[in-house]
Coordinates of C-alpha atoms in Angstrom, one line a residue:
K241 CA 81.5 48.4 108.2
L242 CA 83.6 51.6 108.4
S243 CA 87.2 51.3 109.6
Y244 CA 88.7 54.7 110.7
R245 CA 92.0 54.7 112.5
P246 CA 92.8 58.3 113.6
G247 CA 96.4 59.5 113.2
W248 CA 98.6 62.4 114.0
D249 CA 101.7 63.9 112.3
C250 CA 104.0 64.6 115.2
H251 CA 107.4 65.5 113.9
G252 CA 108.7 68.6 112.2
L253 CA 109.6 72.2 112.8
P254 CA 106.2 73.5 114.1
I255 CA 106.3 71.2 117.1
E256 CA 110.0 71.7 117.6
L257 CA 109.6 75.5 117.6
K258 CA 106.6 75.4 120.0
A259 CA 108.6 73.1 122.3
L260 CA 111.6 75.5 122.3
E261 CA 109.4 78.5 122.8
A262 CA 107.9 77.0 125.9
I263 CA 111.3 76.7 127.6
R264 CA 112.9 79.8 126.1
Q265 CA 112.3 81.7 129.4
K266 CA 114.0 79.0 131.4
G267 CA 117.5 79.3 129.9
D268 CA 119.6 79.4 126.9
I269 CA 118.1 77.0 124.4
D270 CA 121.3 77.0 122.3
E271 CA 122.8 74.9 125.1
L272 CA 120.2 72.1 124.5
S273 CA 121.5 68.9 122.8
A274 CA 119.5 67.1 120.0
I275 CA 118.4 64.6 122.7
D276 CA 117.0 67.4 124.9
I277 CA 115.2 68.9 122.0
R278 CA 113.7 65.6 120.9
R279 CA 112.6 64.8 124.5
I280 CA 110.9 68.2 124.8
A281 CA 109.3 68.0 121.4
K282 CA 107.9 64.5 122.0
S283 CA 106.4 65.7 125.3
K284 CA 104.8 68.6 123.5
A285 CA 103.5 66.5 120.6
L286 CA 101.9 63.9 123.0
S287 CA 100.3 66.7 125.0
E288 CA 98.7 68.2 121.8
V289 CA 97.5 64.7 120.7
E290 CA 95.8 64.2 124.0
K291 CA 94.0 67.5 123.8
Q292 CA 92.9 67.0 120.2
M293 CA 91.7 63.4 120.9
K294 CA 89.6 64.6 123.8
S295 CA 88.1 67.3 121.5
F296 CA 87.2 64.8 118.8
K297 CA 85.6 62.5 121.2
S298 CA 83.5 65.3 122.6
W299 CA 82.2 66.0 119.1
G300 CA 81.1 62.4 118.8
V301 CA 83.6 61.5 116.1
M302 CA 83.7 57.7 115.8
G303 CA 87.0 56.0 115.3
D304 CA 89.5 53.5 116.8
W305 CA 90.6 55.9 119.5
D306 CA 92.3 53.2 121.6
N307 CA 94.6 52.4 118.7
P308 CA 95.6 55.6 116.9
Y309 CA 98.8 55.9 114.9
L310 CA 101.3 58.5 115.7
T311 CA 104.3 59.3 113.4
L312 CA 106.5 59.3 116.5
Q313 CA 105.7 55.7 117.4
S314 CA 108.5 53.2 116.8
D315 CA 106.4 51.0 114.6
Y316 CA 105.5 53.9 112.3
E317 CA 109.1 55.1 112.2
I318 CA 110.4 51.7 111.2
R319 CA 107.7 51.4 108.5
Q320 CA 108.8 54.8 107.2
L321 CA 112.4 53.8 107.1
R322 CA 111.5 50.7 105.1
V323 CA 109.7 52.8 102.5
L324 CA 112.9 54.9 102.3
M325 CA 114.9 51.7 101.9
D326 CA 112.6 50.4 99.1
M327 CA 113.1 53.7 97.3
I328 CA 116.8 53.5 97.7
K329 CA 116.8 50.0 96.3
K330 CA 114.9 51.2 93.3
G331 CA 117.3 54.1 92.7
Y332 CA 115.0 56.9 93.6
I333 CA 117.1 58.4 96.3
Y334 CA 120.3 60.4 95.7
R335 CA 122.5 63.1 97.3
Q336 CA 123.8 66.1 95.5
L337 CA 125.3 69.5 96.1
K338 CA 122.9 71.9 94.3
P339 CA 120.8 74.9 95.1
V340 CA 117.8 74.3 97.3
Y341 CA 115.3 76.5 99.0
W342 CA 117.0 77.4 102.3
S343 CA 115.3 79.1 105.2
P344 CA 117.7 81.1 107.4
S345 CA 114.9 81.6 110.0
S346 CA 114.4 77.8 110.3
K347 CA 118.1 76.9 109.5
S348 CA 116.9 74.2 107.2
A349 CA 116.3 73.2 103.6
L350 CA 112.7 73.4 102.5
A351 CA 110.6 71.7 99.8
E352 CA 108.5 73.7 97.4
S353 CA 105.4 72.6 99.3
E354 CA 106.8 74.5 102.4
L355 CA 106.8 77.9 100.6
E356 CA 104.4 80.7 100.3
Y357 CA 104.8 83.8 98.3
N358 CA 104.8 87.4 99.4
E359 CA 103.5 89.6 96.5
N360 CA 104.9 92.8 98.0
H361 CA 108.4 91.8 98.9
V362 CA 110.9 94.7 98.4
S363 CA 114.4 93.9 97.1
P364 CA 117.3 96.2 96.3
S365 CA 117.6 95.9 92.5
I366 CA 121.0 96.9 91.0
H367 CA 122.5 97.2 87.5
V368 CA 126.2 96.2 87.7
R369 CA 128.9 96.5 85.0
F370 CA 131.5 93.8 84.6
S371 CA 134.6 94.8 82.7
V372 CA 135.1 92.6 79.6
H373 CA 138.6 91.1 79.7
D374 CA 138.7 89.2 76.4
L375 CA 136.3 89.0 73.5
S376 CA 135.5 85.8 71.6
P377 CA 137.5 85.3 68.4
A378 CA 134.4 86.2 66.4
L379 CA 134.3 89.7 67.9
K380 CA 137.9 90.6 68.4
K381 CA 138.5 92.0 64.9
K382 CA 134.9 93.1 64.5
W383 CA 134.9 95.4 67.5
D384 CA 138.6 96.4 67.5
Q385 CA 137.8 99.8 65.9
Y386 CA 135.4 100.6 68.8
L387 CA 137.6 99.5 71.7
K388 CA 140.6 101.8 71.3
G389 CA 140.7 104.0 74.4
N390 CA 137.3 102.9 75.6
N391 CA 136.3 100.5 78.3
L392 CA 133.8 97.7 77.5
F393 CA 131.4 96.4 80.0
A394 CA 128.8 93.6 80.2
L395 CA 125.8 95.0 82.0
I396 CA 123.7 92.8 84.3
W397 CA 120.7 93.3 86.6
T398 CA 119.9 91.5 89.8
T399 CA 117.6 91.8 92.8
T400 CA 120.0 89.8 95.0
P401 CA 123.1 91.9 95.5
W402 CA 124.2 89.4 98.2
T403 CA 124.8 86.8 95.4
I404 CA 127.4 89.0 93.5
P405 CA 130.3 87.4 95.4
S406 CA 129.1 84.0 94.1
N407 CA 129.1 85.1 90.4
K408 CA 130.9 82.6 88.2
A409 CA 129.5 83.4 84.7
I410 CA 127.3 85.8 82.7
A411 CA 124.7 84.0 80.5
V412 CA 123.4 85.2 77.2
H413 CA 120.8 83.5 74.9
P414 CA 122.6 82.3 71.7
K415 CA 119.7 83.4 69.5
L416 CA 118.8 86.8 71.0
N417 CA 120.3 89.9 69.5
Y418 CA 122.7 92.0 71.5
S419 CA 123.9 95.6 70.9
L420 CA 127.2 97.3 71.5
V421 CA 126.2 100.7 72.7
Q422 CA 128.0 103.9 73.9
D423 CA 126.7 106.2 76.6
T424 CA 127.3 109.9 76.9
N425 CA 130.5 109.3 78.9
N426 CA 131.9 107.1 76.0
A427 CA 131.7 103.9 78.1
L428 CA 130.7 100.9 76.0
Y429 CA 128.1 98.4 77.1
I430 CA 126.8 95.1 75.8
I431 CA 123.0 94.9 76.3
G432 CA 120.1 92.9 74.9
S433 CA 118.8 94.8 71.8
D434 CA 115.2 94.3 73.0
R435 CA 116.1 96.1 76.2
M436 CA 117.4 99.2 74.5
E437 CA 114.4 101.4 75.0
A438 CA 113.9 100.5 78.7
L439 CA 117.6 100.9 79.5
S440 CA 117.8 104.3 77.7
Q441 CA 115.3 105.6 80.1
E442 CA 117.6 104.6 83.0
L443 CA 121.0 105.3 81.5
G444 CA 120.3 108.2 79.2
E445 CA 121.0 108.4 75.5
L446 CA 122.7 105.3 74.1
K447 CA 124.3 105.2 70.7
V448 CA 124.2 101.8 68.9
L449 CA 127.5 100.9 67.4
D450 CA 126.9 97.3 66.3
E451 CA 124.5 94.4 66.7
I452 CA 125.3 90.7 67.0
T453 CA 123.7 87.5 68.2
G454 CA 124.4 86.0 71.6
E455 CA 126.2 83.2 69.9
A456 CA 129.0 85.6 69.0
L457 CA 129.5 86.6 72.6
I458 CA 129.9 83.1 74.0
G459 CA 133.6 82.4 74.8
S460 CA 134.3 86.0 75.8
S461 CA 135.5 86.6 79.4
Y462 CA 135.2 89.3 82.0
I463 CA 136.7 90.4 85.3
H464 CA 134.7 90.2 88.6
P465 CA 134.2 93.8 89.9
L466 CA 135.0 92.8 93.5
Y467 CA 137.7 90.1 92.9
K468 CA 140.0 91.5 90.3
S469 CA 142.0 88.3 89.9
Q470 CA 138.8 86.3 89.0
Q471 CA 138.3 85.9 85.3
S472 CA 135.0 84.2 84.3
P473 CA 133.3 83.3 81.0
I474 CA 130.2 84.5 79.1
I475 CA 128.2 81.4 78.5
G476 CA 125.1 80.4 76.6
G477 CA 121.8 79.8 78.4
D478 CA 118.3 79.0 76.9
H479 CA 116.7 80.3 80.1
V480 CA 117.8 83.9 79.3
T481 CA 115.1 86.2 78.1
A482 CA 114.7 89.9 77.2
D483 CA 111.5 90.3 79.2
S484 CA 113.3 92.2 82.0
G485 CA 116.8 93.2 83.1
T486 CA 119.5 93.7 80.4
G487 CA 119.4 90.4 78.5
L488 CA 122.6 89.3 80.2
V489 CA 122.1 87.2 83.3
H490 CA 124.4 87.4 86.4
T491 CA 125.0 83.7 86.9
A492 CA 125.7 82.3 90.4
P493 CA 125.4 78.5 90.2
G494 CA 125.4 78.3 94.0
H495 CA 122.2 80.3 94.2
G496 CA 119.9 79.4 91.3
M497 CA 118.7 76.2 89.7
E498 CA 118.9 77.6 86.1
D499 CA 122.3 79.0 86.8
Y500 CA 123.4 75.7 88.3
E501 CA 122.2 73.7 85.3
A502 CA 123.8 76.0 82.8
C503 CA 127.1 75.8 84.6
L504 CA 127.0 72.1 85.3
E505 CA 127.4 71.3 81.6
L506 CA 130.6 73.4 81.6
G507 CA 132.1 72.0 84.8
I508 CA 131.6 75.3 86.7
A509 CA 131.1 74.3 90.3
P510 CA 128.6 76.1 92.6
F511 CA 130.0 78.5 95.1
S512 CA 127.9 79.6 98.0
P513 CA 129.7 81.6 100.8
I514 CA 126.5 81.6 103.0
D515 CA 126.1 79.8 106.3
D516 CA 123.0 78.2 107.8
E517 CA 121.8 81.5 109.3
G518 CA 122.0 83.2 105.9
K519 CA 125.2 85.1 106.8
L520 CA 128.1 85.6 104.5
T521 CA 131.2 83.4 105.4
K522 CA 134.9 84.1 105.3
E523 CA 135.1 82.7 101.8
A524 CA 133.4 85.8 100.6
G525 CA 136.3 87.9 101.9
L526 CA 136.1 91.8 101.7
G527 CA 135.0 92.1 105.3
L528 CA 131.7 90.5 104.5
E529 CA 131.9 87.7 107.0
G530 CA 129.0 87.5 109.5
K531 CA 126.8 90.0 107.6
F532 CA 123.2 88.8 107.1
A533 CA 122.7 88.5 103.3
F534 CA 119.3 90.1 103.1
K535 CA 120.2 93.1 105.2
E536 CA 123.7 94.3 106.0
G537 CA 125.1 91.9 103.4
N538 CA 123.2 93.6 100.6
S539 CA 124.1 97.0 101.8
A540 CA 127.8 96.2 102.2
I541 CA 128.1 94.7 98.7
I542 CA 126.3 97.7 97.2
E543 CA 128.8 100.0 98.9
L544 CA 131.7 97.8 97.6
L545 CA 130.4 98.0 94.1
K546 CA 130.1 101.8 94.4
G547 CA 133.7 101.9 95.5
E548 CA 134.8 100.0 92.4
N549 CA 132.7 102.3 90.2
A550 CA 130.8 99.2 89.1
L551 CA 127.3 100.1 90.3
V552 CA 125.3 101.8 87.5
I553 CA 121.8 102.0 88.9
Q554 CA 120.2 101.1 92.3
R555 CA 116.4 101.0 92.9
D556 CA 114.0 99.3 95.3
Y557 CA 112.0 96.7 93.5
T558 CA 108.6 95.2 94.7
H559 CA 108.0 91.7 93.5
K560 CA 106.7 88.2 94.3
Y561 CA 109.2 86.3 96.5
P562 CA 109.2 83.0 98.4
Y563 CA 108.8 82.9 102.1
D564 CA 109.0 80.1 104.7
W565 CA 105.4 79.3 105.3
R566 CA 106.1 78.5 109.0
T567 CA 108.2 81.5 110.1
K568 CA 106.8 84.0 107.5
Q569 CA 110.4 85.0 106.7
P570 CA 112.1 85.2 103.2
V571 CA 114.1 82.2 102.0
M572 CA 117.0 81.9 99.6
L573 CA 118.4 79.5 97.1
R574 CA 121.6 78.1 98.5
A575 CA 123.8 75.2 97.4
T576 CA 124.1 72.6 100.1
A577 CA 124.5 68.8 99.9
Q578 CA 121.0 67.4 100.4
W579 CA 119.1 64.1 99.9
F580 CA 116.5 64.0 97.1
A581 CA 113.8 61.7 95.7
N582 CA 113.8 61.6 91.9
V583 CA 110.2 62.6 91.1
E584 CA 110.9 62.9 87.4
H585 CA 111.1 59.1 87.1
L586 CA 107.8 58.7 89.0
Q587 CA 105.7 61.4 87.3
K588 CA 104.2 59.4 84.4
D589 CA 103.2 56.4 86.6
A590 CA 101.9 58.8 89.3
V591 CA 99.7 60.7 86.9
N592 CA 98.5 57.6 85.2
N593 CA 97.4 56.3 88.6
L594 CA 95.4 59.5 89.2
K595 CA 93.2 58.6 86.2
Q596 CA 91.7 55.9 88.3
I597 CA 91.1 58.2 91.3
K598 CA 87.7 59.8 92.1
M599 CA 88.3 63.5 93.1
V600 CA 85.7 65.6 94.9
P601 CA 85.3 68.1 93.4
E602 CA 86.2 66.5 90.1
V603 CA 88.0 69.6 88.6
S604 CA 90.7 69.4 91.4
I605 CA 92.3 66.4 89.9
R606 CA 93.9 68.7 87.3
R607 CA 95.5 70.7 90.1
L608 CA 97.1 67.6 91.6
E609 CA 98.3 66.4 88.1
Q610 CA 99.9 69.8 87.4
F611 CA 101.7 69.9 90.8
T612 CA 103.0 66.4 90.2
M613 CA 104.2 67.0 86.7
S614 CA 105.9 70.3 87.6
R615 CA 108.1 68.7 90.2
K616 CA 111.3 67.0 89.1
E617 CA 112.8 66.3 92.5
W618 CA 111.8 66.3 96.1
C619 CA 114.3 67.5 98.7
I620 CA 113.7 65.1 101.6
S621 CA 116.4 66.1 104.0
R622 CA 116.0 68.6 106.8
Q623 CA 118.5 70.0 109.2
R624 CA 116.4 69.5 112.3
S625 CA 116.5 67.3 115.4
W626 CA 112.9 66.4 115.8
G627 CA 112.1 63.8 113.1
V628 CA 113.1 60.4 111.6
P629 CA 116.8 60.3 110.7
I630 CA 118.0 59.7 107.2
P631 CA 120.2 56.7 108.0
A632 CA 123.2 57.8 106.1
L633 CA 126.8 57.2 107.1
Y634 CA 129.7 59.3 105.9
D635 CA 133.3 58.2 105.2
T636 CA 135.4 60.0 107.8
E637 CA 138.3 60.5 105.3
T638 CA 136.5 61.3 102.0
G639 CA 133.0 62.5 103.2
D640 CA 131.4 60.1 100.7
A641 CA 127.9 59.0 101.7
L642 CA 126.9 55.4 102.4
L643 CA 123.2 54.8 101.9
T644 CA 122.7 51.3 100.5
E645 CA 120.1 48.7 101.1
T646 CA 122.5 46.6 103.1
S647 CA 123.6 49.5 105.3
V648 CA 120.1 50.7 105.9
E649 CA 118.8 47.2 106.7
H650 CA 121.5 46.9 109.4
I651 CA 120.7 50.3 110.9
I652 CA 116.9 49.5 110.9
S653 CA 117.6 46.3 112.8
I654 CA 119.4 48.3 115.5
L655 CA 116.8 51.1 115.7
K656 CA 113.9 48.6 115.8
E657 CA 115.5 47.0 118.9
R658 CA 116.6 50.2 120.6
G659 CA 114.3 52.9 119.3
I660 CA 114.9 55.8 116.9
D661 CA 116.5 57.9 119.7
A662 CA 119.5 55.6 119.6
W663 CA 120.6 57.4 116.5
W664 CA 121.4 60.4 118.7
E665 CA 122.1 58.7 122.0
E666 CA 124.7 56.0 120.9
K667 CA 128.2 57.3 121.4
D668 CA 129.9 54.9 119.0
D669 CA 129.4 55.4 115.3
D670 CA 130.8 52.0 114.6
V671 CA 127.6 50.3 116.0
F672 CA 125.7 51.4 112.9
V673 CA 128.2 50.2 110.4
A674 CA 127.2 46.9 108.8
P675 CA 129.9 44.1 108.8
E676 CA 130.3 44.5 105.0
Y677 CA 131.6 48.0 105.5
K678 CA 133.9 47.6 108.5
D679 CA 137.0 48.1 106.4
K680 CA 136.4 51.9 106.6
K681 CA 135.6 54.4 109.3
Y682 CA 132.2 56.1 109.1
K683 CA 130.3 58.7 111.1
R684 CA 126.5 59.3 111.2
G685 CA 124.7 62.1 109.5
Y686 CA 122.0 63.8 111.5
D687 CA 119.6 65.1 108.8
T688 CA 116.0 64.2 109.4
M689 CA 113.3 63.4 106.8
D690 CA 110.9 66.0 105.5
V691 CA 107.6 65.7 107.5
W692 CA 105.8 65.2 104.2
F693 CA 107.7 62.0 103.9
D694 CA 106.4 61.1 107.4
S695 CA 102.8 61.7 106.5
G696 CA 103.3 60.4 103.0
T697 CA 103.9 56.9 104.4
S698 CA 100.8 56.7 106.5
W699 CA 99.3 54.3 103.9
T700 CA 101.6 51.6 105.3
M701 CA 99.4 51.5 108.5
L702 CA 96.5 50.2 106.4
R703 CA 98.4 47.2 105.0
D704 CA 97.5 45.0 108.0
I705 CA 93.7 45.4 108.0
P706 CA 92.3 41.9 107.9
G707 CA 89.9 40.9 105.2
R708 CA 90.8 43.8 102.9
D709 CA 90.2 43.2 99.2
P710 CA 93.8 43.3 97.7
S711 CA 92.5 44.5 94.4
K712 CA 91.2 47.7 96.0
P713 CA 93.4 50.7 97.1
L714 CA 94.6 50.6 100.7
A715 CA 92.4 53.5 101.6
D716 CA 88.9 54.1 100.2
V717 CA 89.1 57.8 101.0
Y718 CA 91.8 60.5 101.9
L719 CA 90.0 63.6 103.2
E720 CA 91.9 66.9 103.6
G721 CA 92.0 70.6 102.5
S722 CA 93.0 71.8 99.1
D723 CA 96.4 72.8 100.3
Q724 CA 97.3 69.1 100.4
H725 CA 97.6 68.9 96.6
R726 CA 101.2 69.9 97.2
G727 CA 101.4 68.1 100.6
W728 CA 99.8 64.9 101.9
F729 CA 97.9 64.0 98.7
Q730 CA 101.1 64.2 96.6
S731 CA 103.7 62.8 99.0
S732 CA 101.4 59.8 99.6
L733 CA 101.0 59.3 95.9
L734 CA 104.7 59.5 95.2
T735 CA 105.9 57.1 98.0
S736 CA 103.1 54.6 97.2
V737 CA 103.7 54.5 93.5
A738 CA 107.5 54.2 94.1
V739 CA 107.1 51.2 96.4
T740 CA 103.9 49.5 95.3
G741 CA 103.3 50.9 91.8
K742 CA 99.8 52.0 92.8
A743 CA 98.1 55.0 94.4
P744 CA 97.2 54.4 98.1
Y745 CA 93.7 55.9 97.8
G746 CA 90.5 55.4 95.7
T747 CA 88.9 58.8 96.4
L748 CA 90.3 62.2 97.4

């Protein structure tokens, strides 16, 4: 006997955008509340489900059409919240301020599985010189003879001029060689020795005065070309290479994971003066507030660098760049406080489980293994209205997050009785505060869960099938396209292994 229960993923940005587009002509959608958006999106989702179900039936597809599961149904949403709670209990869920893929066009964080890459993206690439303020003790005496009457600069290259205001360090590789060179105008530059030939073609004749290792540069400091009172360090970084650029890496911990990790060890906090729409904020200063980073922001910063005589070279650069797969617009790395699932602690068990799985075609199992092993964390929070809320509360005084088993259990009990919409409809935050935490004031957070977390918990709907052999996987077969190696196949594997210790399927 074959048991097939049809199901639909109903939440997420595609449905939300389609719902908003349908009413765009009727008024200003910016005036809509989260409740309005959820109501419209739900109506749109149910309409699409009805159409698709009718089509499937007309094709003669057999299934339990009277009892489908929809991710917007209360029972499903509560099951999903319980999976999240189990992962919280086991220590897999955490919140951190760190760079994540951010889509200005969607105004939300994205997971890697929601990216596609444009091979022909064009960025303004720039070489910028940062005036060295103080050399490390190892170099002060060694280079003293060269510095009399000459300015010394650390030369960096970047394809994201909009991140220059966020610069907090320059990184060098401790074991790479670096040269002190002099150009035809007697300006002195520090560059990677392996980049000498390439940079000579751009800068003209360069005279080598000395060569040292990156280790000797660490501990030196420089002045930011746009913020003259800001003095920042030259630091070590194993991620630095001499394959491109100058061998010295402009480091903005608010806009790059490698930058963030290199600075984290030194206590250098991420700085990201960019808002949800991808526009520079007042923290950037210099008249940059309100300028869209990828367009007028880039242009304005380049002009400011020119005015400070800090821009050395400017070129258009065609390269591979991540885009939002839904809106087809470029994304950025931006430091925001998000919720994550720690995939690194699940990887080994997940991949070991895959060894018991039959994959059709067989060679594709390697692809799923590689995707799983290459992922250290999963950003599960989204800044959208249409979805299942992450039931986090925040201390009104400190902003500290409360997401414990006790708190979530209390919130689930309320949402089970009143429905998920109560998270947005209830006026009083105190309703959601468990008795154990009444000594403080809390407010709700309104992030929703990644839709891959939605679909990734669909295996919970198979737990109640009567007569099922408990030694077998919950599902005999998961059937989908190859794009689901990064999506449904992987999210189902990770949530199931986290909660049950086993993969939810026998065949893919």
